[in-house]
Amino acid sequence: MRSDDSELTDLGARLRELPGLSPPRDAWPRIQERLRARRRAHRVVFPGLALAASLVLASALGLHFGRQGALGPANEQAWLAQSQQLEQRLRELDGAGGVIDGDQAALMDDLEDRIAAVDLQLAGGASGEQADRLLARRVSLLSELVALRSDYGNQSRSVAYIL
Amino acid sequence: MSALEHLTLDQATLAAARDGDMAACEAIYRRFEKPVYSLAYRLCAHREEAMEVMQDTFIHAFGKLHQFRGDSPFWPWLRRVAVTQSLMRLRRERLHRFWPARAPRPDEHTPDRTGEGLDLSAALARLPRTARAVVWLHDVEGYTHGEIAALMGRTESFSKTQLSRARARLRAWLDPEAEGSPCEVMIRS
């Protein structure tokens, strides 16, 4: 039996002695490009009319879903069903392919980060009104992500918007 | 890693990076690329995913530099960002659960070249993602169970259980003859 404290300490020491790893050489250029894209994204760029319309729709959806109980699902199961539908739509869009420029990638990253942050809070044991509010927020963010992904196949100009 | 723990950034570099100076950002990146990538790789056990986490970490950190107090060591702050980004990616797996390609398997071959390191690194990579994160954060980065629980949105007992099981599995994989089968180890622990 080797489960005493010294053995555990030894395992920790061996883990700490694992060698450090170097990232690929092209890592910095990729980060640099994303930094520049993000800066461009924080300047307001006026997109084409079609895109503007879709973003207005996404924003409206966000407001709509943000107003708990106004017109949207009234309980957790309904929010979850809405989330699953949007995730399914994202999966379809993901399979459709297309080219995403740096600005769009930055925005999508940002949205995905926000969704993951909401998921973290949900995993933290949110319940009742708080859970409902978080689920509504999740649906809102997913809606915006779907709108953004839906657009990139049709647009020809780089685009940015500020949430 | 101890020298890293106490490394502070000079105020000029920090101020320039806050102003968006790309050379200053690169100087910070060069100083911390290896520890950030190493941490991300140990948590993700996948090179491409670690690369994405590292990118996200620096992007996020550079965007939040104004929140960093320049009079304290930089690495603990940056490490916190890297850990958060890694754990958010763990959570994101649920979002992308319909996309198998977004939840890659651990690399079968780790980049380590030394004899014992290869075995331990491979064993670590074989752990489930959450267990791997718990054992690395606790045993290597020095996080407490309370801190891990808060980061993961779980309980302290969850963290303790994950750690105990992860250690048992690692010991069994590293020394199967001494430990018996992983199942026996799990029962004993």
mmCIF file of C-alpha atoms in Angstrom:
data_model
loop_
_atom_site.group_PDB
_atom_site.id
_atom_site.type_symbol
_atom_site.label_atom_id
_atom_site.label_comp_id
_atom_site.label_asym_id
_atom_site.label_seq_id
_atom_site.Cartn_x
_atom_site.Cartn_y
_atom_site.Cartn_z
ATOM 1 C CA MET A 1 0.000 0.000 0.000
ATOM 2 C CA ARG A 2 1.592 3.280 -1.072
ATOM 3 C CA SER A 3 -0.961 5.858 -0.170
ATOM 4 C CA ASP A 4 0.851 7.532 2.719
ATOM 5 C CA ASP A 5 1.588 11.240 2.848
ATOM 6 C CA SER A 6 5.158 10.895 1.666
ATOM 7 C CA GLU A 7 3.988 9.064 -1.421
ATOM 8 C CA LEU A 8 1.504 11.814 -2.194
ATOM 9 C CA THR A 9 4.169 14.427 -1.663
ATOM 10 C CA ASP A 10 6.421 12.495 -3.986
ATOM 11 C CA LEU A 11 3.748 12.441 -6.666
ATOM 12 C CA GLY A 12 3.242 16.193 -6.330
ATOM 13 C CA ALA A 13 6.976 16.756 -6.528
ATOM 14 C CA ARG A 14 7.227 14.642 -9.648
ATOM 15 C CA LEU A 15 4.379 16.565 -11.247
ATOM 16 C CA ARG A 16 6.081 19.851 -10.431
ATOM 17 C CA GLU A 17 9.277 18.591 -12.015
ATOM 18 C CA LEU A 18 7.644 17.936 -15.365
ATOM 19 C CA PRO A 19 9.439 20.067 -17.938
ATOM 20 C CA GLY A 20 7.999 23.314 -19.166
ATOM 21 C CA LEU A 21 6.700 23.339 -22.712
ATOM 22 C CA SER A 22 7.233 25.872 -25.454
ATOM 23 C CA PRO A 23 4.311 27.000 -27.604
ATOM 24 C CA PRO A 24 4.447 26.842 -31.407
ATOM 25 C CA ARG A 25 6.475 29.592 -33.007
ATOM 26 C CA ASP A 26 3.500 31.057 -34.820
ATOM 27 C CA ALA A 27 1.662 31.704 -31.569
ATOM 28 C CA TRP A 28 2.622 35.353 -31.197
ATOM 29 C CA PRO A 29 1.659 36.382 -34.763
ATOM 30 C CA ARG A 30 -1.742 34.810 -34.183
ATOM 31 C CA ILE A 31 -2.191 36.634 -30.887
ATOM 32 C CA GLN A 32 -1.015 39.863 -32.460
ATOM 33 C CA GLU A 33 -3.554 39.500 -35.241
ATOM 34 C CA ARG A 34 -6.338 38.875 -32.758
ATOM 35 C CA LEU A 35 -5.294 41.870 -30.679
ATOM 36 C CA ARG A 36 -5.429 44.081 -33.736
ATOM 37 C CA ALA A 37 -8.749 42.602 -34.762
ATOM 38 C CA ARG A 38 -10.159 43.210 -31.337
ATOM 39 C CA ARG A 39 -9.082 46.829 -31.436
ATOM 40 C CA ARG A 40 -10.735 47.250 -34.792
ATOM 41 C CA ALA A 41 -13.803 45.573 -33.396
ATOM 42 C CA HIS A 42 -14.073 48.135 -30.650
ATOM 43 C CA ARG A 43 -14.307 50.902 -33.162
ATOM 44 C CA VAL A 44 -17.773 51.206 -34.565
ATOM 45 C CA VAL A 45 -17.862 50.042 -38.149
ATOM 46 C CA PHE A 46 -20.995 50.434 -40.148
ATOM 47 C CA PRO A 47 -21.918 47.184 -41.780
ATOM 48 C CA GLY A 48 -24.164 46.594 -44.754
ATOM 49 C CA LEU A 49 -27.884 47.005 -44.399
ATOM 50 C CA ALA A 50 -28.610 43.323 -44.358
ATOM 51 C CA LEU A 51 -26.163 42.756 -41.588
ATOM 52 C CA ALA A 52 -27.408 45.742 -39.653
ATOM 53 C CA ALA A 53 -30.899 44.363 -39.835
ATOM 54 C CA SER A 54 -29.817 41.013 -38.519
ATOM 55 C CA LEU A 55 -27.905 42.589 -35.653
ATOM 56 C CA VAL A 56 -30.897 44.683 -34.733
ATOM 57 C CA LEU A 57 -32.846 41.470 -34.680
ATOM 58 C CA ALA A 58 -30.232 39.838 -32.487
ATOM 59 C CA SER A 59 -30.290 42.812 -30.166
ATOM 60 C CA ALA A 60 -34.058 42.737 -30.046
ATOM 61 C CA LEU A 61 -33.931 39.059 -29.235
ATOM 62 C CA GLY A 62 -31.504 39.824 -26.477
ATOM 63 C CA LEU A 63 -33.820 42.418 -24.969
ATOM 64 C CA HIS A 64 -36.740 40.125 -25.448
ATOM 65 C CA PHE A 65 -35.080 37.193 -23.744
ATOM 66 C CA GLY A 66 -33.601 39.453 -21.137
ATOM 67 C CA ARG A 67 -37.068 40.494 -19.995
ATOM 68 C CA GLN A 68 -37.909 37.548 -17.925
ATOM 69 C CA GLY A 69 -41.372 36.329 -18.514
ATOM 70 C CA ALA A 70 -42.346 39.092 -20.921
ATOM 71 C CA LEU A 71 -42.844 37.025 -24.018
ATOM 72 C CA GLY A 72 -40.295 34.248 -23.746
ATOM 73 C CA PRO A 73 -40.277 30.895 -22.031
ATOM 74 C CA ALA A 74 -41.561 31.040 -18.506
ATOM 75 C CA ASN A 75 -39.638 28.213 -16.921
ATOM 76 C CA GLU A 76 -36.325 26.461 -16.871
ATOM 77 C CA GLN A 77 -37.330 23.661 -19.201
ATOM 78 C CA ALA A 78 -38.459 26.127 -21.834
ATOM 79 C CA TRP A 79 -35.169 28.034 -21.615
ATOM 80 C CA LEU A 80 -33.252 24.804 -21.930
ATOM 81 C CA ALA A 81 -35.284 23.793 -24.977
ATOM 82 C CA GLN A 82 -34.585 27.186 -26.516
ATOM 83 C CA SER A 83 -30.879 26.759 -25.810
ATOM 84 C CA GLN A 84 -30.844 23.352 -27.446
ATOM 85 C CA GLN A 85 -32.550 24.690 -30.557
ATOM 86 C CA LEU A 86 -29.989 27.445 -30.861
ATOM 87 C CA GLU A 87 -27.105 25.039 -30.261
ATOM 88 C CA GLN A 88 -28.530 22.830 -33.000
ATOM 89 C CA ARG A 89 -28.616 25.842 -35.303
ATOM 90 C CA LEU A 90 -25.012 26.623 -34.433
ATOM 91 C CA ARG A 91 -24.057 23.071 -35.254
ATOM 92 C CA GLU A 92 -25.694 23.376 -38.652
ATOM 93 C CA LEU A 93 -23.933 26.658 -39.316
ATOM 94 C CA ASP A 94 -20.656 25.217 -38.134
ATOM 95 C CA GLY A 95 -20.965 22.423 -40.660
ATOM 96 C CA ALA A 96 -21.747 24.851 -43.462
ATOM 97 C CA GLY A 97 -18.184 26.156 -43.507
ATOM 98 C CA GLY A 98 -17.162 29.621 -44.616
ATOM 99 C CA VAL A 99 -14.403 32.085 -43.940
ATOM 100 C CA ILE A 100 -14.351 34.136 -40.761
ATOM 101 C CA ASP A 101 -12.200 37.221 -40.672
ATOM 102 C CA GLY A 102 -10.299 38.351 -37.621
ATOM 103 C CA ASP A 103 -12.916 40.840 -36.465
ATOM 104 C CA GLN A 104 -15.694 38.288 -36.595
ATOM 105 C CA ALA A 105 -13.565 35.674 -34.901
ATOM 106 C CA ALA A 106 -12.876 38.109 -32.068
ATOM 107 C CA LEU A 107 -16.566 38.840 -31.640
ATOM 108 C CA MET A 108 -17.481 35.179 -31.713
ATOM 109 C CA ASP A 109 -14.782 34.451 -29.160
ATOM 110 C CA ASP A 110 -16.181 37.158 -26.971
ATOM 111 C CA LEU A 111 -19.702 35.767 -27.195
ATOM 112 C CA GLU A 112 -18.518 32.239 -26.497
ATOM 113 C CA ASP A 113 -16.579 33.507 -23.498
ATOM 114 C CA ARG A 114 -19.711 35.164 -22.175
ATOM 115 C CA ILE A 115 -21.716 31.993 -22.671
ATOM 116 C CA ALA A 116 -19.057 29.979 -20.871
ATOM 117 C CA ALA A 117 -19.101 32.505 -18.035
ATOM 118 C CA VAL A 118 -22.860 32.074 -17.732
ATOM 119 C CA ASP A 119 -22.376 28.311 -17.713
ATOM 120 C CA LEU A 120 -19.899 28.650 -14.881
ATOM 121 C CA GLN A 121 -22.445 30.555 -12.846
ATOM 122 C CA LEU A 122 -25.122 27.999 -13.621
ATOM 123 C CA ALA A 123 -22.784 25.214 -12.555
ATOM 124 C CA GLY A 124 -22.272 27.072 -9.316
ATOM 125 C CA GLY A 125 -25.715 26.044 -8.210
ATOM 126 C CA ALA A 126 -27.861 28.977 -9.280
ATOM 127 C CA SER A 127 -31.537 28.309 -8.729
ATOM 128 C CA GLY A 128 -34.906 29.976 -8.869
ATOM 129 C CA GLU A 129 -34.995 33.473 -10.311
ATOM 130 C CA GLN A 130 -31.246 33.654 -10.633
ATOM 131 C CA ALA A 131 -31.119 30.468 -12.705
ATOM 132 C CA ASP A 132 -33.981 31.726 -14.832
ATOM 133 C CA ARG A 133 -32.187 35.003 -15.416
ATOM 134 C CA LEU A 134 -28.942 33.207 -16.316
ATOM 135 C CA LEU A 135 -30.721 30.860 -18.702
ATOM 136 C CA ALA A 136 -32.405 33.824 -20.351
ATOM 137 C CA ARG A 137 -29.019 35.501 -20.707
ATOM 138 C CA ARG A 138 -27.603 32.308 -22.209
ATOM 139 C CA VAL A 139 -30.359 32.179 -24.798
ATOM 140 C CA SER A 140 -29.795 35.832 -25.599
ATOM 141 C CA LEU A 141 -26.073 35.313 -26.164
ATOM 142 C CA LEU A 142 -26.672 32.188 -28.216
ATOM 143 C CA SER A 143 -29.112 34.146 -30.368
ATOM 144 C CA GLU A 144 -26.487 36.774 -31.035
ATOM 145 C CA LEU A 145 -23.944 34.107 -31.881
ATOM 146 C CA VAL A 146 -26.366 32.464 -34.309
ATOM 147 C CA ALA A 147 -27.067 35.839 -35.945
ATOM 148 C CA LEU A 148 -23.382 36.578 -36.310
ATOM 149 C CA ARG A 149 -22.582 33.169 -37.752
ATOM 150 C CA SER A 150 -25.548 33.376 -40.105
ATOM 151 C CA ASP A 151 -24.182 36.578 -41.545
ATOM 152 C CA TYR A 152 -20.614 35.768 -42.265
ATOM 153 C CA GLY A 153 -21.391 33.644 -45.279
ATOM 154 C CA ASN A 154 -23.107 36.525 -47.050
ATOM 155 C CA GLN A 155 -21.228 39.591 -46.129
ATOM 156 C CA SER A 156 -18.241 40.978 -47.955
ATOM 157 C CA ARG A 157 -17.108 43.597 -45.508
ATOM 158 C CA SER A 158 -15.541 43.247 -42.138
ATOM 159 C CA VAL A 159 -17.898 44.144 -39.377
ATOM 160 C CA ALA A 160 -17.960 44.948 -35.752
ATOM 161 C CA TYR A 161 -20.457 45.956 -33.162
ATOM 162 C CA ILE A 162 -20.302 46.765 -29.533
ATOM 163 C CA LEU A 163 -22.419 44.845 -27.092
ATOM 164 C CA MET B 1 8.744 28.338 -11.109
ATOM 165 C CA SER B 2 9.598 30.118 -7.847
ATOM 166 C CA ALA B 3 11.472 32.939 -9.609
ATOM 167 C CA LEU B 4 8.419 33.424 -11.761
ATOM 168 C CA GLU B 5 6.200 33.791 -8.720
ATOM 169 C CA HIS B 6 8.041 36.946 -7.696
ATOM 170 C CA LEU B 7 8.702 38.436 -11.101
ATOM 171 C CA THR B 8 7.349 41.946 -11.448
ATOM 172 C CA LEU B 9 6.965 43.867 -14.668
ATOM 173 C CA ASP B 10 8.717 47.180 -15.048
ATOM 174 C CA GLN B 11 6.297 50.077 -15.005
ATOM 175 C CA ALA B 12 7.347 51.371 -18.416
ATOM 176 C CA THR B 13 6.547 48.072 -20.144
ATOM 177 C CA LEU B 14 3.302 47.771 -18.267
ATOM 178 C CA ALA B 15 2.236 51.311 -19.101
ATOM 179 C CA ALA B 16 3.111 50.857 -22.764
ATOM 180 C CA ALA B 17 1.222 47.577 -22.943
ATOM 181 C CA ARG B 18 -1.805 49.202 -21.342
ATOM 182 C CA ASP B 19 -1.650 51.835 -24.075
ATOM 183 C CA GLY B 20 -1.686 49.096 -26.679
ATOM 184 C CA ASP B 21 1.958 49.208 -27.630
ATOM 185 C CA MET B 22 2.488 45.948 -29.502
ATOM 186 C CA ALA B 23 6.201 45.726 -28.725
ATOM 187 C CA ALA B 24 5.475 45.962 -25.012
ATOM 188 C CA CYS B 25 2.781 43.322 -25.339
ATOM 189 C CA GLU B 26 5.211 41.067 -27.136
ATOM 190 C CA ALA B 27 7.831 41.596 -24.430
ATOM 191 C CA ILE B 28 5.320 40.441 -21.826
ATOM 192 C CA TYR B 29 4.266 37.549 -24.023
ATOM 193 C CA ARG B 30 7.852 36.393 -24.510
ATOM 194 C CA ARG B 31 8.465 36.414 -20.793
ATOM 195 C CA PHE B 32 5.398 34.354 -19.949
ATOM 196 C CA GLU B 33 4.608 32.302 -23.046
ATOM 197 C CA LYS B 34 6.218 29.143 -21.719
ATOM 198 C CA PRO B 35 4.571 29.012 -18.280
ATOM 199 C CA VAL B 36 1.184 29.915 -19.727
ATOM 200 C CA TYR B 37 1.415 27.321 -22.469
ATOM 201 C CA SER B 38 2.712 24.699 -20.041
ATOM 202 C CA LEU B 39 -0.142 25.334 -17.648
ATOM 203 C CA ALA B 40 -2.689 25.232 -20.459
ATOM 204 C CA TYR B 41 -1.220 22.041 -21.859
ATOM 205 C CA ARG B 42 -1.190 20.298 -18.480
ATOM 206 C CA LEU B 43 -4.838 21.183 -17.954
ATOM 207 C CA CYS B 44 -6.008 20.400 -21.489
ATOM 208 C CA ALA B 45 -3.555 17.636 -22.500
ATOM 209 C CA HIS B 46 -3.990 18.702 -26.091
ATOM 210 C CA ARG B 47 -1.570 20.887 -28.020
ATOM 211 C CA GLU B 48 -4.023 22.733 -30.214
ATOM 212 C CA GLU B 49 -6.389 23.339 -27.355
ATOM 213 C CA ALA B 50 -3.530 24.560 -25.170
ATOM 214 C CA MET B 51 -2.560 26.917 -27.957
ATOM 215 C CA GLU B 52 -6.101 28.316 -28.035
ATOM 216 C CA VAL B 53 -6.178 28.697 -24.268
ATOM 217 C CA MET B 54 -2.841 30.483 -24.351
ATOM 218 C CA GLN B 55 -4.089 32.858 -27.017
ATOM 219 C CA ASP B 56 -7.290 33.521 -25.102
ATOM 220 C CA THR B 57 -5.276 34.105 -21.944
ATOM 221 C CA PHE B 58 -3.030 36.757 -23.449
ATOM 222 C CA ILE B 59 -5.861 38.414 -25.353
ATOM 223 C CA HIS B 60 -7.903 38.595 -22.184
ATOM 224 C CA ALA B 61 -4.945 39.704 -20.058
ATOM 225 C CA PHE B 62 -3.921 42.478 -22.423
ATOM 226 C CA GLY B 63 -7.500 43.673 -22.500
ATOM 227 C CA LYS B 64 -7.666 43.767 -18.718
ATOM 228 C CA LEU B 65 -4.205 45.114 -17.930
ATOM 229 C CA HIS B 66 -5.724 48.209 -16.394
ATOM 230 C CA GLN B 67 -7.099 45.934 -13.669
ATOM 231 C CA PHE B 68 -3.653 44.676 -12.754
ATOM 232 C CA ARG B 69 -1.888 46.507 -9.943
ATOM 233 C CA GLY B 70 1.668 46.975 -11.105
ATOM 234 C CA ASP B 71 3.203 46.714 -7.653
ATOM 235 C CA SER B 72 2.605 42.975 -7.302
ATOM 236 C CA PRO B 73 4.110 40.015 -9.164
ATOM 237 C CA PHE B 74 2.557 39.512 -12.568
ATOM 238 C CA TRP B 75 2.567 35.736 -12.824
ATOM 239 C CA PRO B 76 -0.036 34.988 -10.116
ATOM 240 C CA TRP B 77 -2.413 37.395 -11.847
ATOM 241 C CA LEU B 78 -1.705 35.999 -15.300
ATOM 242 C CA ARG B 79 -1.904 32.436 -14.014
ATOM 243 C CA ARG B 80 -5.333 33.177 -12.625
ATOM 244 C CA VAL B 81 -6.403 34.352 -16.067
ATOM 245 C CA ALA B 82 -4.934 31.217 -17.670
ATOM 246 C CA VAL B 83 -6.647 28.913 -15.193
ATOM 247 C CA THR B 84 -9.961 30.682 -15.687
ATOM 248 C CA GLN B 85 -9.649 30.447 -19.451
ATOM 249 C CA SER B 86 -8.822 26.744 -19.204
ATOM 250 C CA LEU B 87 -11.762 26.032 -16.944
ATOM 251 C CA MET B 88 -14.092 28.067 -19.111
ATOM 252 C CA ARG B 89 -13.049 25.854 -21.975
ATOM 253 C CA LEU B 90 -13.926 22.839 -19.891
ATOM 254 C CA ARG B 91 -17.349 24.341 -19.353
ATOM 255 C CA ARG B 92 -17.637 25.238 -23.018
ATOM 256 C CA GLU B 93 -17.471 21.552 -23.869
ATOM 257 C CA ARG B 94 -21.041 21.337 -22.719
ATOM 258 C CA LEU B 95 -21.983 24.070 -25.125
ATOM 259 C CA HIS B 96 -20.282 22.219 -27.955
ATOM 260 C CA ARG B 97 -21.273 18.761 -26.879
ATOM 261 C CA PHE B 98 -22.841 18.116 -30.274
ATOM 262 C CA TRP B 99 -19.544 18.913 -31.969
ATOM 263 C CA PRO B 100 -17.136 16.073 -31.365
ATOM 264 C CA ALA B 101 -14.387 17.962 -33.156
ATOM 265 C CA ARG B 102 -14.513 20.699 -30.517
ATOM 266 C CA ALA B 103 -13.782 18.321 -27.697
ATOM 267 C CA PRO B 104 -10.479 16.793 -28.767
ATOM 268 C CA ARG B 105 -8.990 13.727 -27.219
ATOM 269 C CA PRO B 106 -5.782 14.169 -25.274
ATOM 270 C CA ASP B 107 -2.640 13.958 -27.362
ATOM 271 C CA GLU B 108 -1.407 10.427 -27.537
ATOM 272 C CA HIS B 109 2.188 11.570 -27.625
ATOM 273 C CA THR B 110 3.306 14.227 -25.233
ATOM 274 C CA PRO B 111 6.223 16.478 -26.099
ATOM 275 C CA ASP B 112 8.336 15.366 -23.156
ATOM 276 C CA ARG B 113 11.432 13.449 -23.957
ATOM 277 C CA THR B 114 12.789 12.330 -20.622
ATOM 278 C CA GLY B 115 12.116 8.803 -19.433
ATOM 279 C CA GLU B 116 10.128 9.330 -16.267
ATOM 280 C CA GLY B 117 8.611 12.551 -17.507
ATOM 281 C CA LEU B 118 7.122 10.773 -20.458
ATOM 282 C CA ASP B 119 5.359 8.249 -18.249
ATOM 283 C CA LEU B 120 4.011 10.781 -15.807
ATOM 284 C CA SER B 121 3.008 13.227 -18.490
ATOM 285 C CA ALA B 122 1.171 10.509 -20.391
ATOM 286 C CA ALA B 123 -0.547 9.315 -17.229
ATOM 287 C CA LEU B 124 -1.640 12.850 -16.437
ATOM 288 C CA ALA B 125 -3.041 13.221 -19.940
ATOM 289 C CA ARG B 126 -5.067 10.031 -19.494
ATOM 290 C CA LEU B 127 -6.986 11.437 -16.557
ATOM 291 C CA PRO B 128 -10.490 12.811 -17.145
ATOM 292 C CA ARG B 129 -10.344 16.537 -17.757
ATOM 293 C CA THR B 130 -11.816 17.651 -14.474
ATOM 294 C CA ALA B 131 -9.684 15.265 -12.425
ATOM 295 C CA ARG B 132 -6.589 16.384 -14.292
ATOM 296 C CA ALA B 133 -7.389 20.014 -13.632
ATOM 297 C CA VAL B 134 -7.964 19.369 -9.930
ATOM 298 C CA VAL B 135 -4.759 17.425 -9.405
ATOM 299 C CA TRP B 136 -2.689 19.957 -11.310
ATOM 300 C CA LEU B 137 -4.188 22.991 -9.618
ATOM 301 C CA HIS B 138 -3.843 21.454 -6.163
ATOM 302 C CA ASP B 139 -0.558 19.583 -6.333
ATOM 303 C CA VAL B 140 1.385 21.838 -8.675
ATOM 304 C CA GLU B 141 -0.108 25.314 -8.623
ATOM 305 C CA GLY B 142 -0.906 25.216 -4.914
ATOM 306 C CA TYR B 143 -4.605 26.014 -5.053
ATOM 307 C CA THR B 144 -6.674 25.033 -2.042
ATOM 308 C CA HIS B 145 -9.779 22.877 -2.343
ATOM 309 C CA GLY B 146 -11.843 25.939 -1.536
ATOM 310 C CA GLU B 147 -10.273 27.883 -4.385
ATOM 311 C CA ILE B 148 -10.693 24.998 -6.809
ATOM 312 C CA ALA B 149 -14.298 24.549 -5.763
ATOM 313 C CA ALA B 150 -14.975 28.233 -6.341
ATOM 314 C CA LEU B 151 -13.295 28.195 -9.737
ATOM 315 C CA MET B 152 -15.218 25.147 -10.871
ATOM 316 C CA GLY B 153 -18.496 26.069 -9.307
ATOM 317 C CA ARG B 154 -18.457 22.877 -7.265
ATOM 318 C CA THR B 155 -18.089 21.920 -3.610
ATOM 319 C CA GLU B 156 -14.896 21.395 -1.663
ATOM 320 C CA SER B 157 -15.777 17.749 -1.177
ATOM 321 C CA PHE B 158 -16.072 17.386 -4.939
ATOM 322 C CA SER B 159 -12.545 18.749 -5.292
ATOM 323 C CA LYS B 160 -11.230 16.429 -2.584
ATOM 324 C CA THR B 161 -12.880 13.408 -4.134
ATOM 325 C CA GLN B 162 -11.558 14.258 -7.580
ATOM 326 C CA LEU B 163 -8.058 14.700 -6.187
ATOM 327 C CA SER B 164 -8.125 11.449 -4.287
ATOM 328 C CA ARG B 165 -9.307 9.495 -7.304
ATOM 329 C CA ALA B 166 -6.881 11.217 -9.626
ATOM 330 C CA ARG B 167 -3.931 10.438 -7.385
ATOM 331 C CA ALA B 168 -5.029 6.824 -7.060
ATOM 332 C CA ARG B 169 -5.287 6.468 -10.812
ATOM 333 C CA LEU B 170 -1.933 8.108 -11.401
ATOM 334 C CA ARG B 171 -0.216 5.876 -8.890
ATOM 335 C CA ALA B 172 -1.811 2.812 -10.407
ATOM 336 C CA TRP B 173 -0.816 3.777 -13.926
ATOM 337 C CA LEU B 174 2.709 4.716 -12.942
ATOM 338 C CA ASP B 175 3.350 1.596 -10.916
ATOM 339 C CA PRO B 176 0.721 -1.045 -11.749
ATOM 340 C CA GLU B 177 2.515 -3.897 -10.006
ATOM 341 C CA ALA B 178 2.693 -2.099 -6.701
ATOM 342 C CA GLU B 179 -0.803 -0.688 -6.863
ATOM 343 C CA GLY B 180 -2.900 -3.432 -8.432
ATOM 344 C CA SER B 181 -5.587 -2.563 -10.907
ATOM 345 C CA PRO B 182 -7.045 0.941 -11.031
ATOM 346 C CA CYS B 183 -10.359 -0.489 -9.820
ATOM 347 C CA GLU B 184 -8.724 -1.995 -6.753
ATOM 348 C CA VAL B 185 -7.000 1.278 -6.077
ATOM 349 C CA MET B 186 -10.264 3.142 -6.369
ATOM 350 C CA ILE B 187 -11.886 0.815 -3.876
ATOM 351 C CA ARG B 188 -9.007 1.157 -1.447
ATOM 352 C CA SER B 189 -8.931 4.934 -1.685
#
